[in-house]
Coordinates of C-alpha atoms in Angstrom, one line a residue:
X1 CA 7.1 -23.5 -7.1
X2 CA 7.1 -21.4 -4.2
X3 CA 3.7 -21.6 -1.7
X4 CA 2.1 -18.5 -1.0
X5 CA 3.0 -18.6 2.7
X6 CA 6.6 -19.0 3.9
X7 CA 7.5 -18.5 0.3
X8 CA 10.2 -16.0 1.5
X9 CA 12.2 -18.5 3.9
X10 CA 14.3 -20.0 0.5
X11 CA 13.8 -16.7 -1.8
X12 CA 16.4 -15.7 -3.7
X13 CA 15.7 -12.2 -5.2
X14 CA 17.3 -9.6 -7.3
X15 CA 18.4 -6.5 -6.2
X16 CA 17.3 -4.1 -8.9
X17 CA 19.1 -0.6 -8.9
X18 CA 16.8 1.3 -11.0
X19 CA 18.4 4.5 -12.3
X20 CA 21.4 1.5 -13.4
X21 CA 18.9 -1.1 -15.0
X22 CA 17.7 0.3 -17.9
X23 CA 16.5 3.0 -19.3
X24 CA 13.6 3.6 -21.5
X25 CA 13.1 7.3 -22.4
X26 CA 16.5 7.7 -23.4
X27 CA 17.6 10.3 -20.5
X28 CA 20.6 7.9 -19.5
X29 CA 18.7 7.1 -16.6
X30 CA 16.9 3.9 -15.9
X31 CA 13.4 3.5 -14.6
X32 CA 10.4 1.7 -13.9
X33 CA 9.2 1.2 -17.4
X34 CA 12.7 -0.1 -17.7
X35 CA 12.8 -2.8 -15.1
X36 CA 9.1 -3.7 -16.4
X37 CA 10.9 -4.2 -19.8
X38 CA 13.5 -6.4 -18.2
X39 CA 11.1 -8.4 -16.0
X40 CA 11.4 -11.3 -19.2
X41 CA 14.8 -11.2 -18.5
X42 CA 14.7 -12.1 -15.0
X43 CA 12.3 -14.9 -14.9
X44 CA 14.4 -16.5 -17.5
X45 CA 17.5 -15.9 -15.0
X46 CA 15.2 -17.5 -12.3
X47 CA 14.4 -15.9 -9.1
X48 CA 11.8 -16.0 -7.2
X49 CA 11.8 -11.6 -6.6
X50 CA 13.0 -8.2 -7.3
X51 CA 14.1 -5.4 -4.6
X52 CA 13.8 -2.0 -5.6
X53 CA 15.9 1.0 -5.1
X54 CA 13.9 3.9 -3.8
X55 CA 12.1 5.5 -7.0
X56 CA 10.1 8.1 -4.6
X57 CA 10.8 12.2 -5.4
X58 CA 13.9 12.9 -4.0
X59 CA 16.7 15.6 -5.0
X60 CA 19.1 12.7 -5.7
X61 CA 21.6 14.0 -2.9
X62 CA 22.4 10.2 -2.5
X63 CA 20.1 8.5 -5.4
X64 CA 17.0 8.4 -3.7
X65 CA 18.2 7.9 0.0
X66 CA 17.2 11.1 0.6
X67 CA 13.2 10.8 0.6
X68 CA 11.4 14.0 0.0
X69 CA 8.0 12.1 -0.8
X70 CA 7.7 8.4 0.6
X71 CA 4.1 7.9 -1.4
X72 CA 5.0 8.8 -4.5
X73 CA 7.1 8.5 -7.9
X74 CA 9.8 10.4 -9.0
X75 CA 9.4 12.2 -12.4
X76 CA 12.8 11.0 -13.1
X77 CA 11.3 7.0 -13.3
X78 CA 7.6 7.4 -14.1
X79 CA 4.7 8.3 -12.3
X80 CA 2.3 5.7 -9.7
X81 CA 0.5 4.4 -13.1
X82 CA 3.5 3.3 -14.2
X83 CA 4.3 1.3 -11.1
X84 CA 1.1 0.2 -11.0
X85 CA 1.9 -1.3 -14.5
X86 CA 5.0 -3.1 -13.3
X87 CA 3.1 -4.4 -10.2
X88 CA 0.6 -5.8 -12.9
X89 CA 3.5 -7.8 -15.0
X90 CA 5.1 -8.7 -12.3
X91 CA 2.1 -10.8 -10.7
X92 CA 1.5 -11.9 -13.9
X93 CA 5.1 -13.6 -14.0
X94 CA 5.0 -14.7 -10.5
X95 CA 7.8 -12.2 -9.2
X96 CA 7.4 -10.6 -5.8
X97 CA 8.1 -7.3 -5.7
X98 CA 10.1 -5.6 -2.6
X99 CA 10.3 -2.0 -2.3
X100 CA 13.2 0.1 -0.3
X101 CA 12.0 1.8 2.7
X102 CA 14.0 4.2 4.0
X103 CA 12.8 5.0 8.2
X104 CA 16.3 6.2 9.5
X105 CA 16.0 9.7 7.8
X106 CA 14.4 11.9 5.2
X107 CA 15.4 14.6 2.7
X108 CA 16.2 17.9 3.8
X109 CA 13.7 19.0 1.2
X110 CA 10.7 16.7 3.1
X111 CA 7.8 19.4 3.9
X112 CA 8.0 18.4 7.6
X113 CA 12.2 19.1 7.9
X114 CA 11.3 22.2 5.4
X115 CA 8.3 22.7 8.7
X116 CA 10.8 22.3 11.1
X117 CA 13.7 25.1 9.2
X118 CA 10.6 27.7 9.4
X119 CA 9.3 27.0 13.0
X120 CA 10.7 28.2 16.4
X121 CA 13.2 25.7 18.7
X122 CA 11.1 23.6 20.8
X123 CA 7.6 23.5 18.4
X124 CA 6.2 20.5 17.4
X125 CA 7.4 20.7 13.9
X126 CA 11.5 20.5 14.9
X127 CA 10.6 17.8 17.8
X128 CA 9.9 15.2 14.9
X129 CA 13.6 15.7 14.2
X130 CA 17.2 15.8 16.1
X131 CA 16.9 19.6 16.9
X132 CA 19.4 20.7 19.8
X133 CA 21.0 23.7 21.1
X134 CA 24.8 23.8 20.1
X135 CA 27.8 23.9 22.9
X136 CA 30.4 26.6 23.6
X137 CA 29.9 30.4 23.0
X138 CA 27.0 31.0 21.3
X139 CA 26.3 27.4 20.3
X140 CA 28.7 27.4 17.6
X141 CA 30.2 23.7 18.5
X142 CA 27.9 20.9 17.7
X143 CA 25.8 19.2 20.5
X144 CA 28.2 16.0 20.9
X145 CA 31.1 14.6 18.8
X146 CA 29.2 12.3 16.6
X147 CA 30.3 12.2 13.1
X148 CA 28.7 11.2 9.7
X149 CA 28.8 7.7 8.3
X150 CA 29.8 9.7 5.2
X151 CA 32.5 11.9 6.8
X152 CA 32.9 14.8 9.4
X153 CA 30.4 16.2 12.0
X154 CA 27.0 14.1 12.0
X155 CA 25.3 17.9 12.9
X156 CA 24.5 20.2 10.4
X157 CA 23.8 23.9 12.1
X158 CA 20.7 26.1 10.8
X159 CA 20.0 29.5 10.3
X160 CA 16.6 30.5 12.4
X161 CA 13.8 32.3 10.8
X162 CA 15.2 35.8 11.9
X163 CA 18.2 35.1 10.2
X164 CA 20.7 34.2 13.2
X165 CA 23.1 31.1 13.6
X166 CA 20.6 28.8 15.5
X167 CA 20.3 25.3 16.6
X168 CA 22.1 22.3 14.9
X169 CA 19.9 19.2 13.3
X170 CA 21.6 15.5 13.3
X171 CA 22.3 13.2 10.1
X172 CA 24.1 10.0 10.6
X173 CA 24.6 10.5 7.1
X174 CA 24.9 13.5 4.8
X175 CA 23.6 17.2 5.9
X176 CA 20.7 16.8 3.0
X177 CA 19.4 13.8 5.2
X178 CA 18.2 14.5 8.5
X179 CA 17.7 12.1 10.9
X180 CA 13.8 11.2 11.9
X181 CA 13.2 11.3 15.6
X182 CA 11.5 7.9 16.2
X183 CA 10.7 8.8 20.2
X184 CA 8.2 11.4 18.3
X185 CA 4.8 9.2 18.4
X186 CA 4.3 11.1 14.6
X187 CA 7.2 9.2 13.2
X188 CA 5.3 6.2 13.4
X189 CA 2.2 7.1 12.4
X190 CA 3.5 8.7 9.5
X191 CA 5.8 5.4 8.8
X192 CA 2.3 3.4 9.4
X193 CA 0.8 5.6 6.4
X194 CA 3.9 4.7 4.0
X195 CA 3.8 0.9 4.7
X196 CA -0.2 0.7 4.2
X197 CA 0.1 3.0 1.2
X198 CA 2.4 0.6 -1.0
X199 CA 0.5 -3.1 0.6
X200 CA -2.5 -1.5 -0.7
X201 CA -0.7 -1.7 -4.1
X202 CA 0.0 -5.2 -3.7
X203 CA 3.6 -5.8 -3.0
X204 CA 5.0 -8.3 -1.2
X205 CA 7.1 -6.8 1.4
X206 CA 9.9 -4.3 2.2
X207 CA 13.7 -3.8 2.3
X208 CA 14.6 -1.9 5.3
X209 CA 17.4 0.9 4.8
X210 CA 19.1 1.5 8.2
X211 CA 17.4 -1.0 9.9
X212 CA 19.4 -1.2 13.0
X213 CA 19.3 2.7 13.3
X214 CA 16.2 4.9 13.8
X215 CA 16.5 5.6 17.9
X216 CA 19.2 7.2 19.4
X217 CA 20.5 7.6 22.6
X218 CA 17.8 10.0 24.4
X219 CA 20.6 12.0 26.0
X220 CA 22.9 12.7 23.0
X221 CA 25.8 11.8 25.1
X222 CA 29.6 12.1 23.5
X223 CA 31.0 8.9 21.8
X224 CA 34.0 7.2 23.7
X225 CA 35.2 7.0 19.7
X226 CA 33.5 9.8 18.0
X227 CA 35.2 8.8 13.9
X228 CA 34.3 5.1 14.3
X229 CA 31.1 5.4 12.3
X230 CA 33.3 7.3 9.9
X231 CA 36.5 5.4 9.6
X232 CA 34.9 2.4 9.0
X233 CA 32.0 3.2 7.1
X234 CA 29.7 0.9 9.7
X235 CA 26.9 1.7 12.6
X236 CA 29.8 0.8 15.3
X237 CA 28.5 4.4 17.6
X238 CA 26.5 2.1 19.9
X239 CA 24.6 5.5 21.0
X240 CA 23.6 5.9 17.6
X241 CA 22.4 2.3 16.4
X242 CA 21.2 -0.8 17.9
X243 CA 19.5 0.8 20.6
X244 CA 16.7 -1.5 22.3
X245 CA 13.8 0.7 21.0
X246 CA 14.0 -0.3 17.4
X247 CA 12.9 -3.9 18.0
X248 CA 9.3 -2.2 18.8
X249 CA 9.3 -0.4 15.5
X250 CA 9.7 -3.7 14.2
X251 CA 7.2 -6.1 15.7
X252 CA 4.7 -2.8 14.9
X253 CA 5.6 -3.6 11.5
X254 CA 5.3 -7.2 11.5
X255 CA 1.8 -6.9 13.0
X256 CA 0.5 -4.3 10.1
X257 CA 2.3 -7.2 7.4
X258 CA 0.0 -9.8 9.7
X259 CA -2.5 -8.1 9.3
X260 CA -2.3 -8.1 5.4
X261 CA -1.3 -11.6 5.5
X262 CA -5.0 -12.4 7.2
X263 CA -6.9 -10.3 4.6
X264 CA -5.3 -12.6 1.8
X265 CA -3.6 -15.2 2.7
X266 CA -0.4 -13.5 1.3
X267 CA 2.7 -13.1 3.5
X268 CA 4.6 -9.7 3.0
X269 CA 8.0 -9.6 4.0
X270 CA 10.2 -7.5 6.2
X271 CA 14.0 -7.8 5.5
X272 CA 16.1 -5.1 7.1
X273 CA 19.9 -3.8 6.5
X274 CA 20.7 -4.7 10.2
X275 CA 24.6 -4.3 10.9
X276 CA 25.7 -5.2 14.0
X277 CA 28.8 -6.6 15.7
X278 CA 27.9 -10.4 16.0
X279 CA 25.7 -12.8 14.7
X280 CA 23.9 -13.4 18.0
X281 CA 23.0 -9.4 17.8
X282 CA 21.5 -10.2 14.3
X283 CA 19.4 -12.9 15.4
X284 CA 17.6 -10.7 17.9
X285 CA 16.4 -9.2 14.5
X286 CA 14.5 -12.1 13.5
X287 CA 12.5 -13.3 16.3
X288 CA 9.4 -14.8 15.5
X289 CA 7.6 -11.7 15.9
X290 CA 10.1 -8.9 14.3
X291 CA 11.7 -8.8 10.9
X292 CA 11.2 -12.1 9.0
X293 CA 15.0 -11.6 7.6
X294 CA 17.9 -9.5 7.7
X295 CA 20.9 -9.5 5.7
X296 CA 24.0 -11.6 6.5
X297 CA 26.8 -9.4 5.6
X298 CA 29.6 -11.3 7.3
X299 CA 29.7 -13.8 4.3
X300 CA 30.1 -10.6 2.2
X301 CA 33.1 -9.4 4.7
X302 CA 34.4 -12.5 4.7
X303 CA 38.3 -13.3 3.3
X304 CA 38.4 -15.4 0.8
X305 CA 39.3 -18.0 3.2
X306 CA 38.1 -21.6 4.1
X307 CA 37.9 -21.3 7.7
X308 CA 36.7 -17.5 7.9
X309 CA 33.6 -18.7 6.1
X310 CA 33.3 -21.6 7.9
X311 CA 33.4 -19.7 11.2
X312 CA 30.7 -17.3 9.7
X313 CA 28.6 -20.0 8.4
X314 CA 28.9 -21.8 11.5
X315 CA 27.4 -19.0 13.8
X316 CA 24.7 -17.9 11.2
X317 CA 23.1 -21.1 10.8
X318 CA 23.6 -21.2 15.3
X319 CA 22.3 -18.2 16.5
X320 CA 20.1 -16.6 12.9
X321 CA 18.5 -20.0 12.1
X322 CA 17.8 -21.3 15.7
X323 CA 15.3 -18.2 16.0
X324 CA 13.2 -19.5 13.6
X325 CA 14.3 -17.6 10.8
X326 CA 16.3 -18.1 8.0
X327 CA 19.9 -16.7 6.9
X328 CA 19.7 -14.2 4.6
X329 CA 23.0 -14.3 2.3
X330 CA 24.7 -12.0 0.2
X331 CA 28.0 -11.0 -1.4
X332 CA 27.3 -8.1 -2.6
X333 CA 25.1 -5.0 -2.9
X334 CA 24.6 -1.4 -4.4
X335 CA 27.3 -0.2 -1.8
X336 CA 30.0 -2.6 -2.1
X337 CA 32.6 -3.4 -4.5
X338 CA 31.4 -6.0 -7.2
X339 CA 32.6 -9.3 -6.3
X340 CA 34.7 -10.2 -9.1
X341 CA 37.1 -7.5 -8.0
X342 CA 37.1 -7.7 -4.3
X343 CA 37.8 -11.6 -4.4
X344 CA 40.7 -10.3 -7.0
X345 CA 42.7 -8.1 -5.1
X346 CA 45.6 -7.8 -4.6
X347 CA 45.9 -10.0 -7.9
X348 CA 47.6 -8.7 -11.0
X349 CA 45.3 -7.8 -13.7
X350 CA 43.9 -10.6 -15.8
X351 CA 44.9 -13.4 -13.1
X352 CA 41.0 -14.2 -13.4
X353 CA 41.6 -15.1 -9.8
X354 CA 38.9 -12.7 -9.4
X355 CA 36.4 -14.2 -11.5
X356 CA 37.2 -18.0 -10.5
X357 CA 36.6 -17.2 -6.7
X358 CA 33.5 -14.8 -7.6
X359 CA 31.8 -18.0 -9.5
X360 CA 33.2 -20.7 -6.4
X361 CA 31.5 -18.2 -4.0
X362 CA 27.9 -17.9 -6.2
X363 CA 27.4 -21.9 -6.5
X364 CA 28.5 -21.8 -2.2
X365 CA 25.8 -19.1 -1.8
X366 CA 23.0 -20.6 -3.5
X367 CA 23.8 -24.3 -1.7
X368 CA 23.6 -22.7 2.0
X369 CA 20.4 -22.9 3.7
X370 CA 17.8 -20.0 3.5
X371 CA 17.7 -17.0 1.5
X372 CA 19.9 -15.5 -0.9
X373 CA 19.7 -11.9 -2.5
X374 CA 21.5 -11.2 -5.8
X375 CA 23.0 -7.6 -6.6
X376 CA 22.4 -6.7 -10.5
X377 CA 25.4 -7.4 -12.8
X378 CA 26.9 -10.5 -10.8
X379 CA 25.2 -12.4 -12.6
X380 CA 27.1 -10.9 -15.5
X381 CA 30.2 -11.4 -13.8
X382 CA 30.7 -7.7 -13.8
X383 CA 33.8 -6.1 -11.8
X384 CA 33.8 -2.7 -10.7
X385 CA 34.6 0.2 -12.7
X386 CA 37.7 1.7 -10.4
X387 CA 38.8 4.7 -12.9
X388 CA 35.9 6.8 -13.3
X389 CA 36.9 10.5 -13.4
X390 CA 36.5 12.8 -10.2
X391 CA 34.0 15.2 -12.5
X392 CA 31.7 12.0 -13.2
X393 CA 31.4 11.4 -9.0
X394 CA 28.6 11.3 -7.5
X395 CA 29.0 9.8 -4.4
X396 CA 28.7 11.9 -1.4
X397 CA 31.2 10.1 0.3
X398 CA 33.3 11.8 -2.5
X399 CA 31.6 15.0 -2.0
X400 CA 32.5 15.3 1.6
X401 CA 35.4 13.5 1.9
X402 CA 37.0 14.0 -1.2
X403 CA 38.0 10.9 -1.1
X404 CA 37.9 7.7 -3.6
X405 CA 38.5 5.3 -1.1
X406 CA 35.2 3.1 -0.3
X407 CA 32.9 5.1 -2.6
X408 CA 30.3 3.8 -4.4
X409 CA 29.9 5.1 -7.8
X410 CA 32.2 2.2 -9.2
X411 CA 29.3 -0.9 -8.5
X412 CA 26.5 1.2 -10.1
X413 CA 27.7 1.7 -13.9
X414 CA 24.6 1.4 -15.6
X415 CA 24.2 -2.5 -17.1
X416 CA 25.5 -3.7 -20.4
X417 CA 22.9 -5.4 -23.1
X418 CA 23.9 -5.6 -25.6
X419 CA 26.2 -4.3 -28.6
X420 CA 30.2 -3.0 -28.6
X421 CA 30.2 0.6 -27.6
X422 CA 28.5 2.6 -24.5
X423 CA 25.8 2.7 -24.1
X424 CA 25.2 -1.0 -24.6
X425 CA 21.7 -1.1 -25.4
X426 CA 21.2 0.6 -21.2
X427 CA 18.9 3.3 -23.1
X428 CA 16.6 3.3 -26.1
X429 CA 17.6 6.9 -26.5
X430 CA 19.8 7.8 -29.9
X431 CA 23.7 6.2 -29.6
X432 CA 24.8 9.7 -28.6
X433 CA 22.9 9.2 -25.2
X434 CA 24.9 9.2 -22.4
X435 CA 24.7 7.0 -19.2
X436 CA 24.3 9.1 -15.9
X437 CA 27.5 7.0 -15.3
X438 CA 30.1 6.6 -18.4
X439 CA 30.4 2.7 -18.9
X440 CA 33.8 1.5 -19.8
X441 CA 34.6 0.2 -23.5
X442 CA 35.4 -3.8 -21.8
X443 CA 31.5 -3.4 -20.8
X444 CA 31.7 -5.2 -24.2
X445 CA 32.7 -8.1 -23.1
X446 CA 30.3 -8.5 -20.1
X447 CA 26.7 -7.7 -22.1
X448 CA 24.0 -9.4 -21.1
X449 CA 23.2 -10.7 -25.2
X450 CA 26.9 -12.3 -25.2
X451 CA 26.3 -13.6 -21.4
X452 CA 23.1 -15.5 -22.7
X453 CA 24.5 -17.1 -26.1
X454 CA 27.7 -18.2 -24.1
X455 CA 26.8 -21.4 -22.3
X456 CA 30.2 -21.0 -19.9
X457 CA 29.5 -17.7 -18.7
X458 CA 28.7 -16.6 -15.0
X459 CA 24.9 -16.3 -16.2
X460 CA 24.4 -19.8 -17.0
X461 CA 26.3 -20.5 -13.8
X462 CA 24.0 -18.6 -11.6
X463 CA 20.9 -19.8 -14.2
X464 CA 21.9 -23.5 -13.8
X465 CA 22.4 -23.4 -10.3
X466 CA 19.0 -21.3 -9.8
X467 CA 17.2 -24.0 -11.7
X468 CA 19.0 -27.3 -9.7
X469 CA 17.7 -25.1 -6.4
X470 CA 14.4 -25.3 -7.6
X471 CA 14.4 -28.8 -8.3
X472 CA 16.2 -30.6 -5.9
X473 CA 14.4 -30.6 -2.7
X474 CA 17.9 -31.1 -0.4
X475 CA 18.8 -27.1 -1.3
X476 CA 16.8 -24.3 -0.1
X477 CA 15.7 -24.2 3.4
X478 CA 17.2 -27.1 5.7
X479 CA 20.4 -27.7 7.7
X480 CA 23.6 -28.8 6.5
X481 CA 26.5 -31.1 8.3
X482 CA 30.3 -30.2 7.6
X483 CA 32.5 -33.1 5.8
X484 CA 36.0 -33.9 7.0
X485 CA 37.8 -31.8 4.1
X486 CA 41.7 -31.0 3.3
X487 CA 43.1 -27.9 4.1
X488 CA 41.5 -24.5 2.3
X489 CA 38.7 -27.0 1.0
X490 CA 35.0 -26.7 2.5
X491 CA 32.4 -29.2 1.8
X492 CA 28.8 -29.9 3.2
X493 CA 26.3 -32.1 2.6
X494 CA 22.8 -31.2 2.2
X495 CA 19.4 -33.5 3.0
X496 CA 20.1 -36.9 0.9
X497 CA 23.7 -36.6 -0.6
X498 CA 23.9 -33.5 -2.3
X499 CA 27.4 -31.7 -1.2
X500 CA 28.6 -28.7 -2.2
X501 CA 32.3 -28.4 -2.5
X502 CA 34.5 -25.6 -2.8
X503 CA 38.6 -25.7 -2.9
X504 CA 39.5 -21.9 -1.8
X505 CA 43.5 -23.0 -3.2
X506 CA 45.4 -22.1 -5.8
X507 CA 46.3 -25.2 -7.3
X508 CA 43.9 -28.3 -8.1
X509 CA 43.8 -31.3 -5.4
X510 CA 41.4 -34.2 -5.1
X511 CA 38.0 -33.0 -4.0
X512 CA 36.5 -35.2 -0.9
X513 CA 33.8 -36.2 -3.2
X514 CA 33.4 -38.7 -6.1
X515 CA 31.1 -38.8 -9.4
X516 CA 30.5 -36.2 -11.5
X517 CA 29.1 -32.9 -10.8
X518 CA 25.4 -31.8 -11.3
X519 CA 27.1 -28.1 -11.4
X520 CA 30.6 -26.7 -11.3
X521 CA 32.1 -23.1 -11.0
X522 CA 35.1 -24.4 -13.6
X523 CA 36.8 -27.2 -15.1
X524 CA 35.8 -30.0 -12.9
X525 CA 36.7 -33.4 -13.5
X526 CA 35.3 -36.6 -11.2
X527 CA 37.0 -36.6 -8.5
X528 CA 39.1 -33.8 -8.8
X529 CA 38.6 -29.8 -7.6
X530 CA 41.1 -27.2 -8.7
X531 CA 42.0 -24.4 -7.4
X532 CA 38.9 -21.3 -6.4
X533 CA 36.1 -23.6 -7.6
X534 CA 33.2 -25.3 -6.4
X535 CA 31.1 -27.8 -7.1
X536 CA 27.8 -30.0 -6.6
X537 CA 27.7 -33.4 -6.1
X538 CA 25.1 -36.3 -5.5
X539 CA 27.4 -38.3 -3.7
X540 CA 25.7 -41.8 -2.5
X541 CA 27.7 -41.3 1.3

């Protein structure tokens, strides 16, 4: 049982994409009354929290990234009473709820950007923004040679209230989300509003979108490489992200949680989306008086590789956990692809490499120290839907690119339930209802109902070892000291004997462990570790 304070140090929550989750009106859209529905579900699974997408009003430009209305629900989910009924089932489960914050930028249909479009250079409105005068003859080149995380210019130019070509607004991401000027004292204020708006509903904390974003450079200087944000799809423009600012915006917002905290004796959370080069730039993150976490994504980058993850271990639990904090791990999210088939390639089809490493890397996940954070559908086992047609896209990755590579459509196919044929029991709507996303026919296979009665699948897996972590007080938050291993094998022990072991070969080998296993990822004998499996031990050492 989790305490009330500190309870989010060995957390492990559930990322829930709503409009993928399930749906309850039959549109082919989940929503809040659908993740309320599934709540049963997920305290059966075991974790301790769910993270919501953003459900606010948006024009869906990129589901709900694009904020038009941070206080409110979008018709497309429910309406505030119906949150207010999922808050109420929640409690009454004992699941924390963490909403998605999104500080970085807006909607280009927020009233203050649609302010800003109406008002004059220079006023008051446009300074809450990235407004600036564009170079060459008559402005027509943008104001520096930043581009979009989402592909080409990150300026977007605007047509002034007379009707010329005017000034050009900036978007780190797509032209329907303009950047929030955070050196503007009303961006704060306003953020202050949001955050007290939802803790006076009673959840327990926020995910940060963006977190290592929200200043920029106050010059607006030119990038020494202008496509790296780009070409790699990461906040590499050091004038653009990471700049010393934001750790004020932060300690801000652990003071207002504080502040909660006192009132109730209820600690809210604050984990961010913080990508940055190294894992000592991370840490700065989660100093005793900013974020409590941040998200760990250099096991999710990792190769499937004994030493890589070593290494990244290694300096997580060195530099993250020596500020205090904890490591906050994940393999995957709403904006990778699914685990199952990034661990798989370049296999053939139907190795089940895929799958094998996928479960080997859940059990190693939920041994390590700290926090973990699940994406929905890995604990299906799920892999990522790689054919959908170019007229189903919505990515606007694909949209400005016109690219498939790296999009993001593939990981959010709404979830299987239960039954043989789309839509899988996703919507209560008639069998003719179609997902906002087409689900593939082998989604069959993968249905939560068959997941459940199937005591091998990956959702016992993550189940079991979700239950051991509960009980066994050597998991959770601690240390853990590396064992002498052979090569492409890793194994640690954690508090009194508990090791986790996991063979990252191809072919089975003795394990450096003996008894039999409280959990395994595969066919595990005593004694013996094959090939893209792990395992726990109590091993008397």
């Amino acid at each position: 049982m989790l305490s009330k304070y500190r309870w989010w140090r060995d957390a492990v929550i559930y990322q829930v994409y709503v409009r993928s989750f399930l749906d309850s009106t039959g549109d082919g859209i989940g929503d809040l009354a659908g993740v309320r529905a599934g709540l049963p579900y997920l305290k059966k699974l075991g974790v301790d929290g769910i993270w919501l997408s953003p459900f606010y009003p948006s024009p869906q430009h990129d589901h709900g990234y694009d904020v038009a209305d941070y206080c409110d629900v979008d018709p497309l989910f429910g309406d505030l009473a119906e949150f207010d009924l999922l808050m109420a089932s929640a409690r009454k489960l004992g699941v924390k709820v963490l909403l998605d914050v999104v500080p970085n930028h807006c909607s280009s249909e927020h009233p203050w950007f649609q302010e800003a479009l109406a008002s004059k250079p220079g006023s008051a409105a446009r300074a809450r923004f990235h407004f600036a005068d564009g170079r060459g003859v008559d402005g027509s080149e943008p104001p520096n040679n930043w581009h979009s995380m989402f592909g080409g210019p990150a300026w977007t130019r605007v047509t002034e209230p007379d009707g010329r070509p005017g000034q050009w607004y900036l978007h780190m991401f797509a032209p329907e989300q303009p950047d929030w000027n955070w050196r503007n004292p009303a961006t704060g204020a306003e953020f202050d509003r949001i955050l007290r708006f939802w803790l006076d509903r009673g959840i327990d904390g926020f995910r940060i979108d963006v977190a290592a974003g929200l200043y920029k450079h106050p010059e607006l200087p030119d990038s020494d490489d202008p496509e790296a944000d780009a070409r790699t799809r990461d906040s590499v423009n050091p004038l653009a992200w990471n700049q010393p600012e934001v750790h004020d915006v932060w300690r801000h917002w652990r003071a207002v949680c504080e502040e909660y905290t006192a009132r109730d004796g209820r600690e809210r959370l604050l984990v961010g989306e913080v990508s940055v080069p190294t894992a000592r730039e991370h840490a700065q993150y989660v100093r005793p008086d900013e974020l409590h976490q941040a998200f760990f994504f250099d096991l999710l980058s990792a190769p499937w590789n004994a030493d890589a993850f070593r290494k990244v271990i290694t300096e997580a639990m060195q530099d993250i956990a020596g500020t205090g904090s904890t490591v906050t791990w994940v393999l995957n999210n709403h904006d990778q692809v699914r685990t199952v088939t990034r661990y798989g390639e370049p296999a053939p089809e139907g190795s089940g490499l895929g799958t094998a490493r996928a479960r080997a890397a859940a059990l190693l996940m939920l041994a390590l120290p700290g926090a973990a954070y699940i994406y929905q559908g890995e604990e299906l086992g799920l892999p990522e839907v790689v054919d959908l047609p170019d007229d189903v896209l919505t990515d606007p990755i694909f949209r400005r690119t016109g690219s498939r590579a790296r999009i993001r459509d593939g990981c959010r196919v709404p979830l299987p339930w239960s039954g043989q044929a789309s839509p899988f029991g996703f919507t209560s709507g008639a069998e003719s209802a179609r997902p906002w996303l087409p689900q593939p026919s082998y989604f069959a296979e993968y249905a939560t109902d068959r997941a459940l009665a199937d005591t091998r699948s990956f959702w016992h897996l993550y189940r079991d070892g979700l239950q051991l972590r509960a009980a066994l007080p050597q998991l959770g938050e601690g240390t853990l000291d590396w064992l002498e291993t052979p090569p492409g094998v890793l194994a640690f022990i954690r508090g009194d004997g508990l090791v986790c072991a996991v063979n990252f070969g191809t072919a089975p080998m003795p394990a450096p462990v003996s008894g039999t296993p409280l959990l395994s990822s595969g066919p595990c004998t005593a004694g013996v570790l094959p090939g893209s499996t792990a395992a726990w031990w109590i091993n008397d050492l």
